[in-house]
Amino acid sequence: MFSPVIFLLFFLLSCVFCDTKLMEVYGKVIGTAQGTPSASNCHIDCYYNSTCFLVYKDSEGVCIQYSYLDNPKNLSVVAANDGSQVYFKATLPNDTCPATLNSLNLTYTPTNYFSYTWKPIANGWAFPGCANGWHLSVRSENLTVCIKGFYQTVYRSAAIKTCTDRSSVLIGVQSVEESQWMREEIGNLTNKSYAPFWIDGVRNCTGIEPGCRRFDWSDGLTTGDPLLPEESASLSVTDKSQRLENCLVVTVTGLNDVACSNAQKRMFCGYKLN
Ligand SMILES: *[C@@H]1O[C@H](CO)[C@@H](O)[C@H](O)[C@H]1NC(C)=O
Ligand SMILES: *[C@@H]1O[C@H](CO)[C@@H](O)[C@H](O)[C@H]1NC(C)=O
Ligand SMILES: *[C@@H]1O[C@H](CO)[C@@H](O)[C@H](O)[C@H]1NC(C)=O
Ligand SMILES: *[C@@H]1O[C@H](CO)[C@@H](O)[C@H](O)[C@H]1NC(C)=O
Ligand SMILES: *[C@@H]1O[C@H](CO)[C@@H](O)[C@H](O)[C@H]1NC(C)=O
Ligand SMILES: *[C@@H]1O[C@H](CO)[C@@H](O)[C@H](O)[C@H]1NC(C)=O
Ligand SMILES: *[C@@H]1O[C@H](CO)[C@@H](O)[C@H](O)[C@H]1NC(C)=O
Ligand SMILES: *[C@@H]1O[C@H](CO)[C@@H](O)[C@H](O)[C@H]1NC(C)=O
């Protein structure tokens, strides 16, 4: 583990950030995520910038800031004794100053919507990738997403905005595994037997037979046609009153098409990890 020399920096000039502490450790940041090189005292700037959550100052004094908005997927802080330093944020009660970081839950909560809890590893801490409560799904070699179910919207347009407000998009389903995860999550979030959650996907049969199973994805994250292998996808095309059902929802029992103008109370949002 780290040497016992650990400082917690408190900046008392402003109490806006009272419960945000900047941990200083002798160590380095490793991983594939890119930071932004900044001025040499960049840890001070980082403290006052809520999007910055991590700073690496190497032994030469080169200072690199990392923003949680970049959604880094692969970052860890590990011990080093070459004089390099790492500063990372945690939200701790106002007047606490722990003697050691080993026993702490290091959680940074930059907004009401997002918090991140560093995970202890053998010689330091690993960044979790997805924010707390978001499910990590590896879609391909180059695409990993975080998905979460939310509970407060009505129309599809409002669902899209709810996701946007949370720095995410209304997300589609890429695989049967993902739809199974969503169904389990719905079971956990609600006790209702029919609780439709909006997902991305609008039927588009332009140039092919009416009633096709082809859906356009607008989330920029979903590709292909994951619905076809899903036996439980109930794609009826129209409802009892012959109204077109061109939008997708997921329920405890599987994927379903519904009228795009329906009122639903829930949705799945997602964002990409870099
Ligand atoms: C994460 O970063 C470590 C250290 O740089 C590297 O060894 C590993 O391959 C990376 N993993 C991924 C999935 O990029
Ligand atoms: C916070 O830092 C980010 C980069 O990490 C930068 O784009 C942004 O302008 C900064 N915000 C403020 C208020 O300085
Ligand atoms: C810390 O102090 C600030 C300002 O006095 C206050 O707004 C905030 O609620 C306090 N936080 C905790 C966790 O006590
Ligand atoms: C860390 O957080 C988890 C979950 O919130 C909790 O169960 C655990 O007791 C906490 N550990 C410490 C040392 O505070
Ligand atoms: C993933 O990205 C790497 C580097 O950009 C590229 O060489 C590779 O072909 C990509 N893989 C896929 C499946 O797109
Ligand atoms: C549902 O809740 C159970 C019990 O708390 C938990 O083990 C499981 O991971 C949850 N599943 C999902 C998809 O959130
Ligand atoms: C589901 O029902 C159980 C038992 O009635 C209750 O304890 C639980 O809080 C309910 N969960 C939700 C999300 O409504
Ligand atoms: C529907 O699909 C066709 C053929 O791929 C495409 O040209 C058209 O732009 C799509 N329509 C919408 C609304 O995306």
PDB file of C-alpha atoms and ligand atoms in Angstrom, residues 204 206 214 216, ligand 8:
ATOM      1  CA  ASN A 204     -38.245   2.238 -40.163  1.00  0.00           C
ATOM      2  CA  THR A 206     -38.699   2.607 -45.733  1.00  0.00           C
ATOM      3  CA  ARG A 214     -35.952  -3.022 -38.640  1.00  0.00           C
ATOM      4  CA  ASP A 216     -33.332   2.952 -36.531  1.00  0.00           C
TER       5      ASP A 216
HETATM    6  C1  LIG B   8     -35.112   4.766 -42.897  1.00  0.00           C
HETATM    7  O1  LIG B   8     -34.215   3.917 -43.579  1.00  0.00           O
HETATM    8  C2  LIG B   8     -33.868   4.404 -44.880  1.00  0.00           C
HETATM    9  C3  LIG B   8     -33.094   3.308 -45.585  1.00  0.00           C
HETATM   10  O2  LIG B   8     -32.027   2.844 -44.795  1.00  0.00           O
HETATM   11  C4  LIG B   8     -33.088   5.694 -44.699  1.00  0.00           C
HETATM   12  O3  LIG B   8     -32.717   6.208 -45.969  1.00  0.00           O
HETATM   13  C5  LIG B   8     -33.986   6.718 -43.989  1.00  0.00           C
HETATM   14  O4  LIG B   8     -33.241   7.886 -43.709  1.00  0.00           O
HETATM   15  C6  LIG B   8     -34.503   6.148 -42.685  1.00  0.00           C
HETATM   16  N1  LIG B   8     -35.474   7.050 -42.107  1.00  0.00           N
HETATM   17  C7  LIG B   8     -35.293   7.681 -40.969  1.00  0.00           C
HETATM   18  C8  LIG B   8     -36.437   8.520 -40.498  1.00  0.00           C
HETATM   19  O5  LIG B   8     -34.274   7.568 -40.346  1.00  0.00           O
END
